[in-house]
CSV table of C-alpha atoms and ligand atoms in Angstrom, one decimal:
chain,number,residue,atom,x,y,z
A,1,MET,CA,-0.1,-0.3,0.0
A,2,THR,CA,1.3,3.1,-0.7
A,3,ASN,CA,1.7,6.2,1.7
A,4,PRO,CA,-0.7,9.1,2.0
A,5,PRO,CA,0.5,12.0,0.7
A,6,LYS,CA,1.9,14.5,2.3
A,7,ALA,CA,-0.2,17.7,3.0
A,8,VAL,CA,1.4,21.2,2.0
A,9,ILE,CA,-0.1,24.7,1.3
A,10,ALA,CA,1.6,27.6,-0.9
A,11,ILE,CA,0.3,31.2,-1.0
A,12,HIS,CA,1.3,34.1,-2.5
A,13,GLY,CA,0.9,37.8,-2.1
A,14,GLY,CA,1.9,39.3,-5.6
A,15,ALA,CA,4.7,39.8,-7.7
A,16,GLY,CA,6.4,42.8,-8.8
A,17,THR,CA,9.6,45.3,-8.3
A,18,ILE,CA,12.3,45.1,-6.3
A,19,SER,CA,13.8,47.8,-4.2
A,20,ARG,CA,15.0,46.1,-1.7
A,21,SER,CA,18.0,48.5,-1.3
A,22,SER,CA,15.3,51.2,-0.3
A,23,GLN,CA,15.9,52.6,3.4
A,24,GLY,CA,13.4,50.7,5.5
A,25,SER,CA,13.3,47.9,3.8
A,26,ALA,CA,15.1,45.1,5.6
A,27,MET,CA,12.0,45.5,8.1
A,28,GLN,CA,9.4,45.8,5.6
A,29,GLU,CA,10.7,42.5,4.3
A,30,ALA,CA,10.4,41.0,7.8
A,31,ALA,CA,7.4,42.2,8.2
A,32,TYR,CA,5.7,40.4,4.6
A,33,HIS,CA,7.7,37.3,5.4
A,34,GLN,CA,6.1,37.1,9.3
A,35,ALA,CA,2.4,37.8,7.7
A,36,LEU,CA,3.2,34.8,5.1
A,37,ASN,CA,4.6,32.7,7.8
A,38,GLY,CA,1.7,32.9,10.3
A,39,ILE,CA,-0.8,32.5,7.2
A,40,LEU,CA,1.1,29.2,6.4
A,41,LEU,CA,1.1,28.1,9.6
A,42,ALA,CA,-2.7,28.1,10.0
A,43,GLY,CA,-2.8,26.5,6.8
A,44,GLN,CA,-0.6,23.5,8.2
A,45,GLN,CA,-2.5,23.2,11.3
A,46,LEU,CA,-5.5,22.9,9.2
A,47,LEU,CA,-4.4,20.0,6.9
A,48,SER,CA,-2.2,18.1,10.0
A,49,GLU,CA,-5.5,17.7,11.5
A,50,GLY,CA,-6.8,16.1,8.3
A,51,GLY,CA,-8.6,19.2,7.1
A,52,SER,CA,-9.4,19.4,3.3
A,53,ALA,CA,-7.3,21.2,0.3
A,54,LEU,CA,-10.4,23.2,0.0
A,55,ASP,CA,-10.6,24.6,3.4
A,56,ALA,CA,-6.7,25.0,3.6
A,57,VAL,CA,-6.6,27.6,0.4
A,58,SER,CA,-9.9,29.4,2.0
A,59,LEU,CA,-8.7,29.9,5.0
A,60,ALA,CA,-5.2,30.7,4.0
A,61,VAL,CA,-7.0,33.4,1.5
A,62,ASP,CA,-9.3,34.7,4.0
A,63,LEU,CA,-6.3,35.8,6.0
A,64,LEU,CA,-4.4,37.5,3.0
A,65,GLU,CA,-7.8,39.3,2.6
A,66,GLU,CA,-8.0,40.8,5.8
A,67,CYS,CA,-3.8,41.9,5.6
A,68,PRO,CA,-3.5,45.3,4.1
A,69,ARG,CA,0.0,44.6,3.0
A,70,PHE,CA,-1.8,43.0,-0.1
A,71,ASN,CA,-4.2,43.7,-2.6
A,72,ALA,CA,-7.6,42.0,-1.8
A,73,GLY,CA,-10.5,42.5,0.7
A,74,TYR,CA,-8.9,45.4,2.8
A,75,GLY,CA,-6.2,47.4,1.5
A,76,ALA,CA,-7.6,47.0,-2.2
A,77,VAL,CA,-6.5,49.1,-4.9
A,78,PHE,CA,-8.6,51.7,-6.5
A,79,THR,CA,-9.9,51.7,-9.9
A,80,HIS,CA,-9.4,55.2,-12.1
A,81,GLU,CA,-12.9,56.2,-10.2
A,82,ALA,CA,-11.4,56.3,-6.9
A,83,THR,CA,-13.7,52.8,-6.0
A,84,HIS,CA,-13.1,49.3,-5.2
A,85,GLU,CA,-13.8,46.4,-7.4
A,86,LEU,CA,-12.7,43.2,-6.2
A,87,ASP,CA,-12.7,39.8,-7.9
A,88,ALA,CA,-12.3,36.2,-6.3
A,89,ALA,CA,-12.4,32.3,-7.3
A,90,ILE,CA,-12.0,28.6,-6.3
A,91,MET,CA,-11.6,25.6,-7.5
A,92,ASP,CA,-11.7,22.3,-6.1
A,93,GLY,CA,-9.7,20.1,-7.7
A,94,ALA,CA,-11.4,16.8,-6.8
A,95,THR,CA,-14.6,17.7,-8.7
A,96,LEU,CA,-14.1,20.2,-10.8
A,97,ARG,CA,-16.6,22.6,-9.3
A,98,ALA,CA,-15.9,26.1,-9.2
A,99,GLY,CA,-16.7,29.6,-8.0
A,100,ALA,CA,-16.0,33.1,-8.3
A,101,VAL,CA,-17.4,36.6,-8.1
A,102,ALA,CA,-16.1,39.7,-9.7
A,103,CYS,CA,-16.6,43.7,-9.7
A,104,VAL,CA,-17.9,43.6,-5.8
A,105,SER,CA,-17.1,46.3,-3.8
A,106,ARG,CA,-19.4,45.4,-0.4
A,107,ILE,CA,-18.6,41.8,0.2
A,108,ARG,CA,-16.1,42.0,3.0
A,109,ARG,CA,-14.4,38.5,2.1
A,110,PRO,CA,-14.6,38.3,-1.8
A,111,LEU,CA,-13.2,34.9,-1.7
A,112,ARG,CA,-16.2,33.8,1.0
A,113,ALA,CA,-18.6,34.8,-1.8
A,114,ALA,CA,-16.6,32.9,-4.4
A,115,ARG,CA,-16.7,29.4,-2.1
A,116,ALA,CA,-20.7,30.7,-2.0
A,117,VAL,CA,-21.2,30.2,-5.4
A,118,MET,CA,-19.6,27.1,-5.7
A,119,GLU,CA,-21.4,25.8,-3.1
A,120,ARG,CA,-24.8,27.4,-2.7
A,121,SER,CA,-25.9,28.4,-6.8
A,122,GLU,CA,-25.8,26.6,-10.0
A,123,HIS,CA,-23.6,29.3,-11.2
A,124,VAL,CA,-19.6,29.9,-11.2
A,125,LEU,CA,-19.1,33.6,-11.8
A,126,LEU,CA,-21.5,35.9,-10.6
A,127,VAL,CA,-20.8,39.6,-10.9
A,128,GLY,CA,-21.4,43.1,-9.3
A,129,THR,CA,-24.5,44.0,-7.8
A,130,GLY,CA,-25.8,40.3,-8.4
A,131,ALA,CA,-23.2,38.8,-6.6
A,132,GLU,CA,-23.6,41.4,-3.5
A,133,ALA,CA,-27.0,40.5,-3.5
A,134,PHE,CA,-26.2,36.6,-3.3
A,135,ALA,CA,-23.4,37.4,-0.8
A,136,GLU,CA,-26.2,39.1,1.5
A,137,ASP,CA,-28.8,36.2,1.3
A,138,CYS,CA,-26.0,34.0,1.7
A,139,GLY,CA,-25.3,35.6,5.3
A,140,LEU,CA,-22.0,37.3,4.4
A,141,GLU,CA,-20.8,40.0,6.3
A,142,MET,CA,-21.5,43.6,4.0
A,143,VAL,CA,-19.4,46.4,4.2
A,144,ASP,CA,-19.3,50.3,2.9
A,145,PRO,CA,-16.9,50.5,0.1
A,146,THR,CA,-14.7,52.4,1.7
A,147,PHE,CA,-14.0,49.9,4.2
A,148,PHE,CA,-11.3,48.6,1.5
A,149,SER,CA,-9.9,51.8,1.5
A,150,THR,CA,-6.2,52.6,2.8
A,151,GLU,CA,-4.2,55.7,2.6
A,152,VAL,CA,-1.5,53.9,0.9
A,153,ARG,CA,-3.8,52.6,-2.1
A,154,ARG,CA,-5.0,56.5,-2.4
A,155,ALA,CA,-1.3,57.8,-2.7
A,156,GLN,CA,-1.2,55.0,-5.6
A,157,LEU,CA,-3.8,56.0,-7.4
A,158,ALA,CA,-3.0,59.9,-7.7
A,159,HIS,CA,0.3,58.4,-8.8
A,160,ALA,CA,-1.2,56.1,-11.5
A,161,LEU,CA,-3.7,58.9,-12.7
A,162,GLN,CA,-0.8,61.6,-13.0
A,163,ALA,CA,1.5,58.8,-14.9
A,164,ASP,CA,-1.7,58.1,-17.1
A,165,ARG,CA,-1.9,54.3,-17.0
A,166,MET,CA,-3.1,51.5,-15.0
A,167,MET,CA,-1.0,50.1,-12.5
A,168,MET,CA,0.1,46.8,-11.3
A,169,ASP,CA,0.2,46.8,-7.2
A,170,HIS,CA,3.9,45.8,-6.3
A,171,ASP,CA,5.2,47.9,-8.7
A,172,GLY,CA,6.3,51.5,-9.2
A,173,ALA,CA,9.8,52.9,-9.9
A,174,SER,CA,8.4,56.0,-8.2
A,175,LEU,CA,6.7,56.1,-5.0
A,176,THR,CA,5.2,59.4,-3.9
A,177,PHE,CA,3.0,57.8,-1.4
A,178,ARG,CA,6.2,57.3,0.7
A,179,THR,CA,5.3,59.5,3.5
A,180,LYS,CA,7.8,59.2,6.7
A,181,ASP,CA,5.2,57.2,8.5
A,182,LEU,CA,4.7,54.3,5.5
A,183,MET,CA,8.1,52.8,5.2
A,184,PRO,CA,8.7,51.4,1.6
A,185,ALA,CA,7.5,47.3,1.2
A,186,PRO,CA,10.6,45.0,-0.4
A,187,LEU,CA,8.5,45.2,-3.7
A,188,ASP,CA,7.9,48.8,-4.9
A,189,GLU,CA,4.1,49.3,-4.1
A,190,SER,CA,2.6,51.3,-6.9
A,191,ARG,CA,3.8,48.0,-9.2
A,192,LYS,CA,3.2,45.2,-7.4
A,193,LEU,CA,0.9,42.5,-8.9
A,194,GLY,CA,-0.7,42.2,-5.1
A,195,THR,CA,-3.0,39.2,-5.7
A,196,VAL,CA,-3.3,37.1,-3.0
A,197,GLY,CA,-3.4,33.1,-3.3
A,198,ALA,CA,-3.3,29.6,-2.2
A,199,VAL,CA,-2.8,26.2,-3.1
A,200,ALA,CA,-2.9,22.9,-1.1
A,201,LEU,CA,-3.2,19.8,-1.6
A,202,ASP,CA,-4.6,17.5,1.3
A,203,VAL,CA,-3.8,14.6,3.2
A,204,HIS,CA,-7.0,12.6,1.1
A,205,GLY,CA,-4.9,13.4,-2.1
A,206,ASN,CA,-7.2,16.3,-3.0
A,207,LEU,CA,-6.3,19.2,-4.3
A,208,ALA,CA,-7.3,23.4,-4.4
A,209,ALA,CA,-6.9,26.5,-6.0
A,210,ALA,CA,-8.1,30.2,-4.4
A,211,THR,CA,-7.4,33.7,-5.6
A,212,SER,CA,-8.5,36.9,-4.5
A,213,THR,CA,-7.5,40.8,-5.8
A,214,GLY,CA,-8.1,44.1,-5.7
A,215,GLY,CA,-7.4,44.2,-9.8
A,216,MET,CA,-4.8,46.8,-11.3
A,217,THR,CA,-4.5,50.5,-9.9
A,218,ASN,CA,-6.3,52.8,-12.1
A,219,LYS,CA,-8.2,49.9,-13.9
A,220,ARG,CA,-11.5,51.3,-16.0
A,221,CYS,CA,-14.4,50.3,-13.9
A,222,GLY,CA,-16.0,47.5,-14.7
A,223,ARG,CA,-13.1,45.9,-16.2
A,224,VAL,CA,-12.6,42.1,-15.1
A,225,GLY,CA,-8.7,40.6,-14.7
A,226,ASP,CA,-7.8,37.0,-14.6
A,227,THR,CA,-8.7,36.0,-10.9
A,228,PRO,CA,-12.1,34.8,-10.9
A,229,LEU,CA,-11.7,33.9,-14.9
A,230,ILE,CA,-11.3,29.9,-13.8
A,231,GLY,CA,-8.6,28.7,-16.3
A,232,ALA,CA,-6.6,32.4,-16.4
A,233,GLY,CA,-5.7,32.9,-12.9
A,234,THR,CA,-7.0,30.1,-10.8
A,235,TYR,CA,-7.8,26.4,-11.9
A,236,ALA,CA,-7.5,23.0,-9.9
A,237,ASP,CA,-7.7,19.3,-11.5
A,238,ASN,CA,-6.6,16.2,-8.9
A,239,ARG,CA,-5.2,14.9,-12.4
A,240,THR,CA,-2.5,17.3,-12.9
A,241,ALA,CA,-2.0,20.9,-10.6
A,242,ALA,CA,-3.9,23.6,-8.0
A,243,ILE,CA,-2.7,27.1,-9.6
A,244,SER,CA,-3.2,30.7,-8.7
A,245,CYS,CA,-2.0,32.9,-10.5
A,246,THR,CA,-0.9,37.0,-10.1
A,247,GLY,CA,0.2,39.3,-12.7
A,248,THR,CA,-0.7,41.6,-15.4
A,249,GLY,CA,-4.5,39.9,-15.7
A,250,GLU,CA,-5.6,40.9,-19.4
A,251,MET,CA,-1.9,38.8,-20.7
A,252,PHE,CA,-3.1,35.6,-18.3
A,253,ILE,CA,-6.3,36.2,-19.4
A,254,ARG,CA,-5.2,35.7,-23.0
A,255,GLY,CA,-2.9,32.8,-22.4
A,256,VAL,CA,-4.9,31.5,-20.2
A,257,VAL,CA,-2.1,30.2,-17.9
A,258,ALA,CA,-3.6,28.2,-15.4
A,259,TYR,CA,-5.7,25.8,-17.7
A,260,ASP,CA,-2.6,25.9,-19.8
A,261,ILE,CA,0.4,24.6,-17.7
A,262,CYS,CA,-2.6,21.4,-16.8
A,263,ALA,CA,-3.3,21.2,-20.4
A,264,ARG,CA,0.6,20.6,-20.8
A,265,MET,CA,0.4,18.1,-18.1
A,266,ALA,CA,-2.3,16.1,-19.6
A,267,TYR,CA,-1.5,15.9,-23.1
A,268,GLY,CA,1.9,16.6,-23.4
A,269,GLY,CA,3.4,14.9,-20.2
A,270,GLN,CA,5.3,17.7,-18.9
A,271,SER,CA,6.1,17.9,-15.0
A,272,LEU,CA,4.4,20.5,-13.3
A,273,ASP,CA,8.0,22.6,-13.2
A,274,VAL,CA,8.5,22.0,-16.6
A,275,ALA,CA,5.2,23.2,-17.6
A,276,ALA,CA,4.5,25.9,-15.0
A,277,GLN,CA,8.3,27.7,-16.0
A,278,GLU,CA,7.3,27.1,-19.8
A,279,VAL,CA,4.6,29.1,-19.9
A,280,VAL,CA,5.4,31.9,-17.1
A,281,MET,CA,8.8,32.4,-19.1
A,282,LYS,CA,8.3,32.0,-22.4
A,283,SER,CA,4.3,31.9,-23.7
A,284,LEU,CA,3.5,34.8,-21.4
A,285,ALA,CA,6.4,36.8,-21.5
A,286,ALA,CA,6.0,36.5,-25.6
A,287,ILE,CA,2.6,38.5,-25.4
A,288,GLY,CA,4.3,41.2,-22.5
A,289,GLY,CA,2.6,39.2,-20.1
A,290,ARG,CA,4.2,39.9,-15.9
A,291,GLY,CA,4.1,37.8,-12.7
A,292,GLY,CA,4.1,35.0,-11.2
A,293,LEU,CA,1.9,32.1,-9.9
A,294,ILE,CA,1.9,28.9,-7.2
A,295,ALA,CA,1.4,25.7,-8.5
A,296,LEU,CA,1.0,22.1,-6.7
A,297,ASP,CA,0.9,18.9,-8.5
A,298,ALA,CA,-1.0,15.7,-7.1
A,299,LEU,CA,2.4,14.4,-5.3
A,300,GLY,CA,2.3,17.7,-3.7
A,301,ARG,CA,5.6,18.6,-6.2
A,302,SER,CA,5.4,22.5,-6.1
A,303,SER,CA,6.5,25.3,-8.6
A,304,CYS,CA,6.2,29.4,-8.2
A,305,PRO,CA,8.2,31.2,-11.6
A,306,PHE,CA,7.9,34.4,-11.9
A,307,ASN,CA,9.4,36.8,-14.1
A,308,THR,CA,9.3,39.9,-12.1
A,309,GLU,CA,12.0,40.8,-9.8
A,310,GLY,CA,10.7,39.3,-6.2
A,311,MET,CA,7.1,37.5,-5.5
A,312,TYR,CA,5.7,37.5,-2.2
A,313,ARG,CA,5.3,33.3,-1.5
A,314,GLY,CA,6.0,30.4,0.5
A,315,HIS,CA,4.9,27.5,1.2
A,316,ALA,CA,4.4,24.8,4.4
A,317,ARG,CA,4.4,20.7,4.4
A,318,VAL,CA,2.7,19.0,7.1
A,319,GLY,CA,5.3,18.1,9.7
A,320,GLU,CA,8.3,20.1,8.2
A,321,VAL,CA,9.6,23.8,8.7
A,322,VAL,CA,7.8,26.6,7.2
A,323,HIS,CA,9.7,28.4,4.1
A,324,THR,CA,8.5,32.3,2.9
A,325,ALA,CA,10.5,34.1,0.1
A,326,ILE,CA,10.1,37.1,-1.6
A,327,PHE,CA,13.3,37.7,-4.1
A,328,LEU,CA,14.5,35.3,-6.8
A,329,GLU,CA,17.5,34.1,-4.6
A,330,ASP,CA,15.5,33.8,-1.6
B,1,LIG,N1,-3.7,39.4,-11.7
B,1,LIG,C1,-4.5,40.8,-11.0
B,1,LIG,C2,-5.6,41.3,-12.0
B,1,LIG,O1,-5.5,41.9,-13.4
B,1,LIG,C3,-3.8,42.0,-10.9
B,1,LIG,C4,-2.7,41.1,-9.7
B,1,LIG,O2,-1.9,40.1,-9.7
B,1,LIG,O3,-2.0,42.3,-8.9
B,1,LIG,O4,-6.4,42.1,-11.6
């Protein structure tokens, strides 16, 4: 009889441009490591008690959404109209069930709404006010849209409006929002791809993936990125892999990135790492896509390629030490 798989969880908090030399970033770097570490420990604990991959990714993304360092839930970026529009998705690799919400601004924890769509509706994707009404009917916590606003994100919007472009969250050469009270983050905040995500394999051999985001600073209202689109930013299938992406959403949609990796494994016999590396470094880069992803296969092997200077990430195997990283060399 073969041993049961060793349960494992991996998470990300977005990718972007390095600013390691910036004054104060060592402290900020430590704070990011600490935030990732705490969330991984919670996921590891759940998995060690026999919890499901679905519950592990839900818990991790819940915690990431509530952490203002990351562009999801509280601390989400602003649209061009200085509003917030959040996207989230979840997928169960055992059944291929999936749920997602897009362009919501009143649901405190968008990932919980995505899971409710999967488990309590006949649909896969609900958007805008319809998604909000559904979440309210399900008894989820609703908030005023200003709940998500932070000073850092408002300054990022001012910067993006001035530059007249859409910006990714951890990604910005000029950091106008760096006040003396706001020390620079390791990855430049206005050019960071700050989506959050989690993938997990449980002791029963099931995979799951979840992703949540505020999108991109200065995006047009009504814009939907890759995060809530099953196969683009989020995908899980027990036969291949669980994947959660972060990056320039439009290119991830055009490349159907998450599904492309699974398809390469299923039809081309590629390993997870070969498939993930080729997609991120070649196919995605070829169309100007920037960002990265975290992935796990059914045996718990992980891959986390990114074509930016850094990506907040980490993984925790049951019974092993938690590992967190920001830069390539970490
Ligand atoms: N992929 C997200 C989007 O395009 C952005 C991000 O990853 O930061 O909405």
